[in-house]
Structure formats: structure tokens, C-alpha cells
Amino acid sequence: MISAFELFKIGIGPSSSHTVGPMVAAASFAERLAAEGQLPRVARVEATLYGSLAWTGKGHGTDKAVMLGLAGQHPRTIDPDRADALIAGVAEEGRLPLAGTHGIGFKAARDIVFDGVAPTPQHPNTLAFRAFAGDGGLIAEARWCSIGGGFVVPEEDVGRPAPPEQVALPYPFRSARDMLAYAARENLSIAGLVAANEHARRPVAEVEAHLDGVVEAMMSCIDRGLATSGELPGGLKVKRRARAIRDALVARNAPTPHEIMDWVSLYAIAVNEENAAGGRVVTAPTNGAAGVVPATLRYYRDHCPGADRAGLHVFLLTATAIGALFKINASISGAEVGCQGEVGVACSMAAGGLAAALGGSPAQVENAAEIGMEHHLGMTCDPIAGLVQVPCIERNAFGAISAVNAASLALHGDGTHIVSLDKVIVTMRETGRDMASKYKETSLGGLAVNLPEC
């Protein structure tokens, strides 16, 4: 089972699979060298990026993420404002503090290789590390795959079943059908099922503190995005819009009938502008789709009568169940299944979470989640210039609006519908499998190549 602690991870932008995952893998390699007592022998480290990491890695800051990870930095704890200074120091001095303590010679142009030709047999997001002694002898090597949402696994473990839980979970569902069956049998909400599983792993206070921390990080990210203006990095010269839109909405004398849509879109745009700038965000379930869940959560908190802390927790616990089902049975990696696995899954999570927070039954929640994904099937991942900016920022706004709409539609019904959540998850997986690789986070197709013709 996927925990809320795994699905909602606090990190930095712009990408969970291309920034957060590679940083975690690089840090793990450096920590392994230290744990094995090999660190003093290391004179040079080489990192090779393959597949989607090679094709769009520069736009996603994968090279910087690898350097930060090798230097002992972690996504959850690194100060985004210090990250660039650390990278600049390595470039200026030609030395990198491996695992934060052992200085080695390092030149990014030489020691980070973008290999877009070699095959990636297990996953399109593959990276390899090799550590060398002063005489050129190989000390250690490892290959990792960044499988979406900041999750990384050794290449040899891709596709293998997860190790068994250390504790027996009361409700170990792995399908929506089983989830609904448990809810009916135990007379529990979906959030109640997930809470019971979380409490089997950790003390109640720790679980609640994590949920509070996720809410705080999401709301703070929105607030930073609303307060910041300027141009996003990367070369596309995309200007931040959230602050100007917020000012215009506040200054409007009379609200328009569709104003709530403007606010929901604004919240998502604020988050994804922060993400594009390398700021602190929450993977939900990925960085590229990081604005959908926070925007919908903010809609619940600020615009729905009766919203409270308990409702925020219900929202996130329910979203955890839905995101976990996609992660277990399909994918949340844009490089593997396209943007349907990122914004599509985020919309499904947010729709189900909102329906639950507004008092929906388990059947209505499952219906909301299914609607959220059903209308994102086939969505491609084609970031222009490999940057998580166009069309990604606006796409999150549309995902959030769709989530609110999906929850509303489901709450107007009794939970009875034709396409089940399980069926739509299978369909998403098969659609991603059939999708041409140029439409799966490679920037080799779609908008990424057609923009110059516009």
C-alpha cells in the first residue's frame, strides 16, 4: 500500500521524476559510498542520464539535481534559495563536496553525460552513477530509475512486487472494488480506511502532523506564487501571471458568475509557477501536476461553507487512496504514460478528495475519481523546451477546474455509473502503453516541436 507519507512528499521544483527523483538517487549513491567506507578513495564521480532524463533533463534541471544529491542534499530539506549558490560554487571551484564532506574534482560538462541514444530497458527515466579512484579504477556503480512522483528504485527492481508490509494493515485494498467492499463491510469512509492503515504504521499524532504539514506546504506555495512576479527561468521568457490575476480579481467591483473558476485556476497557476521556478512544492502526485490538488483543496478551505481541519484531512486521505490505486495498477510517470498519469491522476485524486470532504459517500467518491480521469485519457506530455511551463502551468488550472466539476457531478448522483474507477485505471495504463514515445515527456513531439511553426 502507498502511504500518504510517500504520495505527498515535500520537495522542490520543477519535476518530481526529473528533479526530485534524480536528487534522491544521487544522494543514495553518495550515502552508499560513505556507508561502505569508500568515500576517501573516490576522486571522481560520473553520472549518465538516459531516455527522457537525457532528452528533457536540462529543462527540468536534472543535472543540477544530480549535483545537489551527490553533495548530500535532499529534496525535503534543501533550501531552494541556497541550491543555486551551491551549484555556482561547484562550477566556480571545480570541486563538489561528495556526501557533503569529501571534496572531489567535478566538471558538469564532463561528469554529467546526457545519453539520448542508449536503450532504457526497464524505464524511460534511467540514470547511472560510477565512482572512480585517483588511478581511474572503478570503485562502485549503480543504475536507478525515477518512476514518477519522486519515487526511485534500483533498475533491477523495476516491476518487482514491493516488499511485504512490516505490519499487518487492516484494509490492504489494491483495487477500487476492494476499497468499496471494505468501506461497505466496515461502515467506514474511504478516508477512514486509509487512516486506519496509516495508524497501523505510525502513531496517530504523527499522521495528523504530516497531513497538517502537507496542507501548510500547499497553502504556503499558493501564497508565495500569488505574491511573486517576474520571469520564469529557462529561456522561454514566460512571465508569472498569478500575482496580476489575483490583483485584478481583488480589484473587481462586482463578481462575475464564473469568478470562482478564476480563483481555482489562479491557485493552480500560483503553485505551478513556483514549481517552474524551482520553489518548494508538494508532489501531488508529481511536481508537473503539483497545482491541481492544492488548488482544489484551497477551493474547499476558502470557498466551501463548513470547511475545517477534519475536512482537509479527509480530502488528503481520500486522495491518497485514489493516487495509490493509480500508482499500484498503472503509473504516475509522464515519461511512461503521458500527462494522463500526472495531471489526469491529480484531477482524479482532487475530485475524489473534494467529494469526500463535502460529505460524499464512498460510491460517490469513486465516481468522482473516475470522472476526473475518464476525461483526461490520452493526454500527452509534450513540454516545450523540456520546461515544466508550457503547457503545464495552464494544464494544472484546467485539471483543478475539472476536479471541482467531477466532484459536483458525482455528488448530484447516487454513485451509480457505467465505467468503474478500476476500468478507467486499466484503460489509462493501456493507453499509455500504446502512446508513441514522442508524446511521453521527451519533447520530441506535439507542442514541443510544433511551436516554432506557429
Tab-separated table of C-alpha atoms in Angstrom:
chain	number	residue	atom	x	y	z
A	1	MET	CA	0.000	0.000	0.000
A	2	ILE	CA	1.166	3.512	-0.820
A	3	SER	CA	1.174	5.803	2.211
A	4	ALA	CA	0.288	9.480	2.399
A	5	PHE	CA	3.884	9.960	3.532
A	6	GLU	CA	5.059	8.543	0.195
A	7	LEU	CA	2.472	10.080	-2.114
A	8	PHE	CA	2.629	13.618	-0.698
A	9	LYS	CA	6.318	14.486	-0.474
A	10	ILE	CA	7.597	17.988	0.154
A	11	GLY	CA	10.396	18.860	-2.238
A	12	ILE	CA	11.493	21.382	-4.847
A	13	GLY	CA	10.622	22.014	-8.476
A	14	PRO	CA	10.449	21.749	-11.334
A	15	SER	CA	9.885	17.980	-11.681
A	16	SER	CA	9.366	15.074	-9.324
A	17	SER	CA	10.642	12.496	-11.820
A	18	HIS	CA	13.389	14.633	-13.359
A	19	THR	CA	14.478	16.700	-10.342
A	20	VAL	CA	13.364	15.137	-7.048
A	21	GLY	CA	13.946	11.508	-8.106
A	22	PRO	CA	17.460	12.058	-9.533
A	23	MET	CA	18.436	14.059	-6.449
A	24	VAL	CA	17.289	11.202	-4.206
A	25	ALA	CA	19.137	8.633	-6.336
A	26	ALA	CA	22.339	10.691	-6.359
A	27	ALA	CA	22.195	11.230	-2.609
A	28	SER	CA	21.625	7.499	-2.092
A	29	PHE	CA	24.701	6.680	-4.178
A	30	ALA	CA	26.841	9.133	-2.206
A	31	GLU	CA	25.497	7.794	1.097
A	32	ARG	CA	26.254	4.238	-0.022
A	33	LEU	CA	29.885	5.205	-0.694
A	34	ALA	CA	30.095	6.754	2.765
A	35	ALA	CA	28.429	3.786	4.481
A	36	GLU	CA	30.822	1.339	2.806
A	37	GLY	CA	33.871	3.383	3.818
A	38	GLN	CA	34.744	4.081	0.180
A	39	LEU	CA	34.378	7.856	0.285
A	40	PRO	CA	38.084	8.694	0.939
A	41	ARG	CA	39.111	6.691	-2.145
A	42	VAL	CA	36.810	8.499	-4.562
A	43	ALA	CA	38.458	11.022	-6.890
A	44	ARG	CA	35.707	11.404	-9.490
A	45	VAL	CA	32.027	10.552	-9.981
A	46	GLU	CA	30.289	10.280	-13.328
A	47	ALA	CA	26.517	10.412	-13.794
A	48	THR	CA	24.843	9.350	-17.050
A	49	LEU	CA	21.251	10.281	-17.869
A	50	TYR	CA	19.269	8.142	-20.293
A	51	GLY	CA	15.958	8.338	-22.141
A	52	SER	CA	13.603	11.085	-21.047
A	53	LEU	CA	16.118	12.281	-18.462
A	54	ALA	CA	18.586	12.907	-21.294
A	55	TRP	CA	16.070	14.471	-23.680
A	56	THR	CA	14.471	16.914	-21.245
A	57	GLY	CA	16.930	16.879	-18.362
A	58	LYS	CA	18.400	20.323	-18.953
A	59	GLY	CA	14.967	21.933	-18.985
A	60	HIS	CA	13.998	20.056	-15.829
A	61	GLY	CA	17.253	20.830	-14.018
A	62	THR	CA	18.222	17.147	-13.780
A	63	ASP	CA	21.926	17.964	-13.976
A	64	LYS	CA	21.611	20.401	-11.066
A	65	ALA	CA	19.555	17.868	-9.100
A	66	VAL	CA	22.253	15.214	-9.552
A	67	MET	CA	24.941	17.613	-8.348
A	68	LEU	CA	22.887	18.583	-5.311
A	69	GLY	CA	22.192	14.946	-4.452
A	70	LEU	CA	25.843	13.957	-4.777
A	71	ALA	CA	26.631	16.856	-2.445
A	72	GLY	CA	24.405	15.265	0.199
A	73	GLN	CA	21.322	17.432	-0.292
A	74	HIS	CA	17.776	16.060	-0.059
A	75	PRO	CA	14.610	17.469	-1.686
A	76	ARG	CA	12.646	17.779	1.558
A	77	THR	CA	15.292	19.700	3.477
A	78	ILE	CA	17.217	21.700	0.885
A	79	ASP	CA	16.707	25.447	0.881
A	80	PRO	CA	15.683	26.355	-2.694
A	81	ASP	CA	17.358	29.742	-2.286
A	82	ARG	CA	20.697	28.066	-1.468
A	83	ALA	CA	20.559	25.461	-4.230
A	84	ASP	CA	21.724	27.793	-6.998
A	85	ALA	CA	24.520	29.127	-4.793
A	86	LEU	CA	25.796	25.608	-4.181
A	87	ILE	CA	25.731	24.824	-7.908
A	88	ALA	CA	27.533	28.090	-8.673
A	89	GLY	CA	30.190	27.236	-6.110
A	90	VAL	CA	30.846	23.855	-7.708
A	91	ALA	CA	31.148	25.482	-11.126
A	92	GLU	CA	33.491	28.183	-9.855
A	93	GLU	CA	35.770	25.946	-7.794
A	94	GLY	CA	35.607	22.817	-9.937
A	95	ARG	CA	35.052	20.768	-6.793
A	96	LEU	CA	31.999	19.040	-5.302
A	97	PRO	CA	31.555	18.043	-1.628
A	98	LEU	CA	30.596	14.370	-2.156
A	99	ALA	CA	28.091	13.326	0.542
A	100	GLY	CA	28.605	16.839	1.910
A	101	THR	CA	32.077	16.101	3.284
A	102	HIS	CA	34.567	14.694	0.746
A	103	GLY	CA	35.799	17.124	-1.891
A	104	ILE	CA	36.298	15.741	-5.396
A	105	GLY	CA	37.101	17.345	-8.736
A	106	PHE	CA	33.915	17.895	-10.680
A	107	LYS	CA	33.045	19.487	-14.005
A	108	ALA	CA	29.417	19.186	-15.047
A	109	ALA	CA	30.192	19.226	-18.776
A	110	ARG	CA	32.484	16.224	-18.302
A	111	ASP	CA	30.935	14.334	-15.415
A	112	ILE	CA	27.219	14.525	-16.302
A	113	VAL	CA	26.511	12.746	-19.582
A	114	PHE	CA	23.216	13.196	-21.452
A	115	ASP	CA	22.836	9.959	-23.415
A	116	GLY	CA	19.671	10.089	-25.510
A	117	VAL	CA	20.673	7.123	-27.677
A	118	ALA	CA	21.303	4.152	-25.401
A	119	PRO	CA	18.235	1.977	-24.648
A	120	THR	CA	16.374	2.156	-21.347
A	121	PRO	CA	15.205	-1.440	-20.940
A	122	GLN	CA	13.348	-1.062	-17.639
A	123	HIS	CA	12.080	2.534	-17.513
A	124	PRO	CA	12.445	5.665	-19.695
A	125	ASN	CA	13.792	7.634	-16.726
A	126	THR	CA	17.096	5.841	-16.101
A	127	LEU	CA	20.323	7.184	-14.635
A	128	ALA	CA	23.652	5.587	-13.744
A	129	PHE	CA	26.467	6.521	-11.376
A	130	ARG	CA	30.088	5.419	-11.341
A	131	ALA	CA	32.740	6.336	-8.780
A	132	PHE	CA	36.442	6.209	-9.713
A	133	ALA	CA	39.657	6.190	-7.721
A	134	GLY	CA	42.556	8.507	-8.459
A	135	ASP	CA	44.156	5.903	-10.739
A	136	GLY	CA	40.951	5.595	-12.767
A	137	GLY	CA	39.879	2.303	-11.230
A	138	LEU	CA	36.158	1.734	-10.770
A	139	ILE	CA	35.112	1.749	-7.105
A	140	ALA	CA	31.338	1.432	-7.346
A	141	GLU	CA	28.473	1.794	-9.803
A	142	ALA	CA	24.688	1.791	-9.658
A	143	ARG	CA	21.733	2.272	-12.007
A	144	TRP	CA	18.482	3.805	-10.830
A	145	CYS	CA	15.086	4.508	-12.357
A	146	SER	CA	12.967	7.521	-11.452
A	147	ILE	CA	9.483	6.074	-11.797
A	148	GLY	CA	7.376	9.189	-11.159
A	149	GLY	CA	6.272	11.234	-8.167
A	150	GLY	CA	9.804	11.319	-6.745
A	151	PHE	CA	9.870	7.533	-6.337
A	152	VAL	CA	13.173	5.899	-7.307
A	153	VAL	CA	14.172	2.234	-7.408
A	154	PRO	CA	17.308	0.359	-8.455
A	155	GLU	CA	16.961	-0.610	-12.107
A	156	GLU	CA	16.906	-4.319	-11.276
A	157	ASP	CA	13.860	-3.784	-9.028
A	158	VAL	CA	11.628	-2.082	-11.619
A	159	GLY	CA	8.448	-4.101	-11.990
A	160	ARG	CA	9.132	-6.302	-8.988
A	161	PRO	CA	6.499	-6.539	-6.267
A	162	ALA	CA	7.071	-4.212	-3.354
A	163	PRO	CA	8.440	-5.885	-0.227
A	164	PRO	CA	5.731	-7.029	2.187
A	165	GLU	CA	4.488	-4.608	4.803
A	166	GLN	CA	6.314	-4.771	8.116
A	167	VAL	CA	2.958	-4.539	9.868
A	168	ALA	CA	-0.388	-6.070	9.010
A	169	LEU	CA	-2.673	-3.425	7.566
A	170	PRO	CA	-6.351	-3.683	8.496
A	171	TYR	CA	-7.533	-2.775	4.971
A	172	PRO	CA	-4.939	-3.793	2.347
A	173	PHE	CA	-7.006	-2.924	-0.729
A	174	ARG	CA	-5.319	-2.789	-4.117
A	175	SER	CA	-8.375	-2.047	-6.261
A	176	ALA	CA	-11.316	0.333	-6.077
A	177	ARG	CA	-13.612	-2.667	-5.942
A	178	ASP	CA	-11.947	-3.966	-2.790
A	179	MET	CA	-11.815	-0.451	-1.353
A	180	LEU	CA	-15.579	-0.076	-1.719
A	181	ALA	CA	-16.167	-3.555	-0.337
A	182	TYR	CA	-14.149	-2.754	2.808
A	183	ALA	CA	-15.992	0.544	3.206
A	184	ALA	CA	-19.385	-1.165	2.964
A	185	ARG	CA	-18.463	-4.068	5.247
A	186	GLU	CA	-16.878	-1.894	7.953
A	187	ASN	CA	-19.258	1.070	7.523
A	188	LEU	CA	-16.242	3.344	7.034
A	189	SER	CA	-15.456	6.159	4.671
A	190	ILE	CA	-12.540	5.810	2.261
A	191	ALA	CA	-10.646	8.315	4.393
A	192	GLY	CA	-11.396	6.096	7.400
A	193	LEU	CA	-9.875	3.071	5.661
A	194	VAL	CA	-6.707	4.977	4.776
A	195	ALA	CA	-6.456	6.499	8.257
A	196	ALA	CA	-6.655	3.038	9.818
A	197	ASN	CA	-3.864	1.803	7.538
A	198	GLU	CA	-1.719	4.850	8.343
A	199	HIS	CA	-2.289	4.414	12.071
A	200	ALA	CA	-1.153	0.800	11.820
A	201	ARG	CA	2.200	2.101	10.616
A	202	ARG	CA	2.626	5.237	12.735
A	203	PRO	CA	1.191	6.989	15.799
A	204	VAL	CA	-1.971	8.985	15.177
A	205	ALA	CA	-0.239	12.244	16.122
A	206	GLU	CA	2.498	11.643	13.533
A	207	VAL	CA	-0.034	11.010	10.785
A	208	GLU	CA	-2.022	14.115	11.650
A	209	ALA	CA	1.162	16.195	11.829
A	210	HIS	CA	2.113	15.028	8.339
A	211	LEU	CA	-1.296	15.926	6.944
A	212	ASP	CA	-1.115	19.344	8.618
A	213	GLY	CA	2.367	19.802	7.179
A	214	VAL	CA	1.189	18.928	3.680
A	215	VAL	CA	-1.705	21.389	3.943
A	216	GLU	CA	0.636	24.093	5.216
A	217	ALA	CA	3.186	23.470	2.465
A	218	MET	CA	0.492	23.557	-0.220
A	219	MET	CA	-1.113	26.730	1.094
A	220	SER	CA	2.272	28.434	1.552
A	221	CYS	CA	3.198	27.545	-2.009
A	222	ILE	CA	-0.009	29.153	-3.278
A	223	ASP	CA	0.648	32.264	-1.180
A	224	ARG	CA	4.235	32.586	-2.470
A	225	GLY	CA	3.023	32.212	-6.024
A	226	LEU	CA	0.356	34.877	-5.511
A	227	ALA	CA	2.915	37.318	-4.127
A	228	THR	CA	5.698	36.875	-6.682
A	229	SER	CA	6.104	38.405	-10.112
A	230	GLY	CA	8.825	38.322	-12.740
A	231	GLU	CA	10.036	35.978	-15.432
A	232	LEU	CA	10.421	32.226	-15.040
A	233	PRO	CA	13.871	30.752	-15.709
A	234	GLY	CA	14.661	28.593	-18.711
A	235	GLY	CA	14.705	30.814	-21.770
A	236	LEU	CA	11.055	30.817	-22.856
A	237	LYS	CA	10.603	34.219	-21.200
A	238	VAL	CA	7.340	33.112	-19.593
A	239	LYS	CA	6.112	35.804	-17.222
A	240	ARG	CA	4.451	34.900	-13.946
A	241	ARG	CA	0.738	35.741	-14.073
A	242	ALA	CA	-0.661	34.710	-10.700
A	243	ARG	CA	0.009	37.971	-8.869
A	244	ALA	CA	-1.526	40.111	-11.608
A	245	ILE	CA	-4.587	37.866	-11.869
A	246	ARG	CA	-5.031	37.960	-8.083
A	247	ASP	CA	-4.791	41.767	-8.054
A	248	ALA	CA	-7.362	42.015	-10.838
A	249	LEU	CA	-9.793	39.709	-9.038
A	250	VAL	CA	-9.453	41.624	-5.781
A	251	ALA	CA	-9.957	44.959	-7.551
A	252	ARG	CA	-13.054	43.784	-9.426
A	253	ASN	CA	-16.053	45.811	-8.216
A	254	ALA	CA	-18.703	43.219	-8.969
A	255	PRO	CA	-18.024	39.489	-9.141
A	256	THR	CA	-18.854	37.688	-12.359
A	257	PRO	CA	-20.843	34.426	-12.407
A	258	HIS	CA	-17.716	32.460	-13.324
A	259	GLU	CA	-15.372	34.153	-10.830
A	260	ILE	CA	-14.940	31.006	-8.732
A	261	MET	CA	-13.373	29.368	-11.781
A	262	ASP	CA	-10.882	32.231	-11.943
A	263	TRP	CA	-9.886	31.697	-8.313
A	264	VAL	CA	-9.449	27.931	-8.694
A	265	SER	CA	-7.369	28.437	-11.837
A	266	LEU	CA	-5.357	31.119	-10.066
A	267	TYR	CA	-4.449	28.831	-7.167
A	268	ALA	CA	-3.160	26.161	-9.548
A	269	ILE	CA	-1.210	28.658	-11.642
A	270	ALA	CA	0.420	30.080	-8.498
A	271	VAL	CA	1.680	26.638	-7.469
A	272	ASN	CA	2.998	25.685	-10.869
A	273	GLU	CA	4.772	28.982	-11.361
A	274	GLU	CA	6.532	28.309	-8.064
A	275	ASN	CA	7.341	24.807	-9.264
A	276	ALA	CA	8.723	26.087	-12.573
A	277	ALA	CA	10.947	28.481	-10.630
A	278	GLY	CA	12.385	25.645	-8.532
A	279	GLY	CA	10.474	26.588	-5.400
A	280	ARG	CA	9.198	24.332	-2.621
A	281	VAL	CA	6.152	22.299	-3.653
A	282	VAL	CA	4.383	19.085	-2.700
A	283	THR	CA	4.362	16.177	-5.144
A	284	ALA	CA	0.655	15.533	-5.649
A	285	PRO	CA	1.258	13.032	-7.115
A	286	THR	CA	4.031	14.689	-9.195
A	287	ASN	CA	5.599	18.126	-9.473
A	288	GLY	CA	4.365	18.658	-13.019
A	289	ALA	CA	0.823	18.204	-11.654
A	290	ALA	CA	1.528	19.816	-8.283
A	291	GLY	CA	-1.099	22.547	-8.631
A	292	VAL	CA	-4.272	20.507	-9.050
A	293	VAL	CA	-4.703	19.083	-5.543
A	294	PRO	CA	-3.636	22.285	-3.704
A	295	ALA	CA	-5.940	24.438	-5.844
A	296	THR	CA	-8.900	22.160	-5.199
A	297	LEU	CA	-8.006	21.939	-1.506
A	298	ARG	CA	-7.824	25.742	-1.333
A	299	TYR	CA	-11.219	25.928	-3.044
A	300	TYR	CA	-12.615	23.687	-0.308
A	301	ARG	CA	-10.926	25.633	2.503
A	302	ASP	CA	-11.738	29.164	1.353
A	303	HIS	CA	-14.961	28.830	-0.634
A	304	CYS	CA	-16.962	25.924	0.798
A	305	PRO	CA	-19.122	26.619	3.880
A	306	GLY	CA	-18.271	24.406	6.845
A	307	ALA	CA	-14.714	23.614	5.727
A	308	ASP	CA	-12.478	22.666	8.650
A	309	ARG	CA	-9.251	20.865	9.571
A	310	ALA	CA	-11.007	17.497	9.712
A	311	GLY	CA	-12.321	18.053	6.187
A	312	LEU	CA	-8.827	18.913	4.938
A	313	HIS	CA	-7.570	15.623	6.380
A	314	VAL	CA	-10.462	13.694	4.847
A	315	PHE	CA	-9.613	15.282	1.491
A	316	LEU	CA	-5.940	14.251	1.624
A	317	LEU	CA	-6.551	10.747	2.981
A	318	THR	CA	-9.125	10.078	0.269
A	319	ALA	CA	-6.799	11.470	-2.394
A	320	THR	CA	-4.111	9.148	-1.057
A	321	ALA	CA	-6.310	6.104	-1.677
A	322	ILE	CA	-7.006	7.156	-5.259
A	323	GLY	CA	-3.437	8.116	-6.079
A	324	ALA	CA	-2.216	4.841	-4.619
A	325	LEU	CA	-4.537	2.833	-6.879
A	326	PHE	CA	-3.110	4.566	-9.952
A	327	LYS	CA	0.459	4.133	-8.692
A	328	ILE	CA	-0.039	0.428	-7.951
A	329	ASN	CA	-2.051	-0.542	-11.030
A	330	ALA	CA	-0.821	1.876	-13.708
A	331	SER	CA	1.657	4.748	-13.455
A	332	ILE	CA	2.062	8.362	-12.374
A	333	SER	CA	5.061	8.933	-14.650
A	334	GLY	CA	4.648	11.273	-17.606
A	335	ALA	CA	7.614	9.567	-19.256
A	336	GLU	CA	5.784	6.252	-19.026
A	337	VAL	CA	2.123	7.079	-19.777
A	338	GLY	CA	1.999	10.754	-20.740
A	339	CYS	CA	0.347	13.602	-18.852
A	340	GLN	CA	-2.753	11.493	-18.190
A	341	GLY	CA	-0.583	9.909	-15.486
A	342	GLU	CA	0.226	13.292	-13.966
A	343	VAL	CA	-2.499	15.934	-14.377
A	344	GLY	CA	-5.063	13.189	-15.056
A	345	VAL	CA	-4.246	11.337	-11.840
A	346	ALA	CA	-4.041	14.605	-9.891
A	347	CYS	CA	-7.520	15.546	-11.149
A	348	SER	CA	-8.857	12.150	-10.124
A	349	MET	CA	-7.301	12.468	-6.667
A	350	ALA	CA	-8.603	16.001	-6.185
A	351	ALA	CA	-12.106	15.132	-7.417
A	352	GLY	CA	-12.394	12.209	-5.030
A	353	GLY	CA	-10.898	14.201	-2.169
A	354	LEU	CA	-13.294	17.091	-2.654
A	355	ALA	CA	-16.317	14.814	-2.962
A	356	ALA	CA	-15.339	13.157	0.315
A	357	ALA	CA	-14.711	16.442	2.120
A	358	LEU	CA	-18.136	17.651	1.014
A	359	GLY	CA	-19.805	14.584	2.527
A	360	GLY	CA	-19.959	12.228	-0.444
A	361	SER	CA	-20.471	8.516	0.068
A	362	PRO	CA	-17.710	6.060	-0.904
A	363	ALA	CA	-19.606	5.286	-4.120
A	364	GLN	CA	-19.871	8.987	-4.972
A	365	VAL	CA	-16.181	9.470	-4.214
A	366	GLU	CA	-15.231	6.590	-6.505
A	367	ASN	CA	-17.492	8.058	-9.179
A	368	ALA	CA	-15.864	11.487	-8.846
A	369	ALA	CA	-12.388	9.971	-9.162
A	370	GLU	CA	-13.442	8.007	-12.247
A	371	ILE	CA	-14.918	11.097	-13.910
A	372	GLY	CA	-11.732	13.013	-13.179
A	373	MET	CA	-9.575	10.532	-15.069
A	374	GLU	CA	-12.031	9.489	-17.775
A	375	HIS	CA	-11.799	12.871	-19.463
A	376	HIS	CA	-8.000	13.043	-19.294
A	377	LEU	CA	-7.404	9.742	-21.079
A	378	GLY	CA	-4.814	10.062	-23.825
A	379	MET	CA	-3.380	13.369	-22.610
A	380	THR	CA	0.154	13.726	-23.935
A	381	CYS	CA	3.211	15.085	-22.136
A	382	ASP	CA	4.951	17.471	-24.539
A	383	PRO	CA	6.660	20.251	-22.545
A	384	ILE	CA	8.090	22.950	-24.778
A	385	ALA	CA	11.891	23.137	-24.446
A	386	GLY	CA	11.672	20.441	-21.783
A	387	LEU	CA	10.451	23.038	-19.288
A	388	VAL	CA	7.513	22.479	-16.937
A	389	GLN	CA	5.922	25.727	-18.108
A	390	VAL	CA	4.043	25.479	-21.414
A	391	PRO	CA	1.513	23.868	-21.473
A	392	CYS	CA	1.999	22.523	-17.956
A	393	ILE	CA	1.074	25.585	-15.882
A	394	GLU	CA	-2.280	26.202	-17.556
A	395	ARG	CA	-2.928	22.460	-17.764
A	396	ASN	CA	-2.943	22.325	-13.960
A	397	ALA	CA	-5.559	25.078	-13.887
A	398	PHE	CA	-7.791	23.069	-16.205
A	399	GLY	CA	-7.177	19.948	-14.109
A	400	ALA	CA	-8.311	21.745	-10.955
A	401	ILE	CA	-11.456	23.112	-12.620
A	402	SER	CA	-12.216	19.610	-13.908
A	403	ALA	CA	-11.767	18.189	-10.419
A	404	VAL	CA	-14.346	20.565	-8.956
A	405	ASN	CA	-16.717	19.761	-11.802
A	406	ALA	CA	-16.199	15.998	-11.430
A	407	ALA	CA	-16.929	16.152	-7.695
A	408	SER	CA	-20.065	18.205	-8.313
A	409	LEU	CA	-21.354	15.809	-10.969
A	410	ALA	CA	-20.755	12.817	-8.707
A	411	LEU	CA	-22.450	14.451	-5.735
A	412	HIS	CA	-25.535	15.074	-7.868
A	413	GLY	CA	-25.801	11.309	-8.406
A	414	ASP	CA	-26.043	8.317	-6.118
A	415	GLY	CA	-22.710	6.751	-7.082
A	416	THR	CA	-24.171	4.523	-9.787
A	417	HIS	CA	-22.248	4.795	-13.066
A	418	ILE	CA	-21.160	2.677	-16.032
A	419	VAL	CA	-17.345	2.920	-16.065
A	420	SER	CA	-15.695	1.905	-12.795
A	421	LEU	CA	-12.534	3.511	-11.434
A	422	ASP	CA	-10.747	0.178	-11.849
A	423	LYS	CA	-11.713	0.058	-15.531
A	424	VAL	CA	-10.536	3.596	-16.170
A	425	ILE	CA	-7.198	2.837	-14.469
A	426	VAL	CA	-6.698	-0.169	-16.749
A	427	THR	CA	-7.654	1.942	-19.749
A	428	MET	CA	-5.185	4.669	-18.738
A	429	ARG	CA	-2.404	2.106	-18.413
A	430	GLU	CA	-3.157	0.567	-21.809
A	431	THR	CA	-3.470	3.979	-23.458
A	432	GLY	CA	-0.079	4.964	-22.069
A	433	ARG	CA	1.455	1.733	-23.308
A	434	ASP	CA	0.130	2.380	-26.820
A	435	MET	CA	1.126	6.053	-26.877
A	436	ALA	CA	4.122	6.920	-29.076
A	437	SER	CA	7.224	7.729	-27.030
A	438	LYS	CA	7.475	11.196	-28.573
A	439	TYR	CA	4.353	12.150	-26.629
A	440	LYS	CA	5.700	10.919	-23.279
A	441	GLU	CA	7.899	13.628	-21.722
A	442	THR	CA	10.570	13.569	-24.390
A	443	SER	CA	9.831	16.963	-26.003
A	444	LEU	CA	10.149	15.148	-29.352
A	445	GLY	CA	6.525	15.612	-30.430
A	446	GLY	CA	3.336	17.623	-30.040
A	447	LEU	CA	3.571	21.237	-28.901
A	448	ALA	CA	7.260	20.809	-28.146
A	449	VAL	CA	8.100	20.607	-31.861
A	450	ASN	CA	5.190	22.491	-33.424
A	451	LEU	CA	5.626	25.757	-31.539
A	452	PRO	CA	8.258	27.152	-33.967
A	453	GLU	CA	5.715	26.792	-36.792
A	454	CYS	CA	3.084	28.892	-35.000
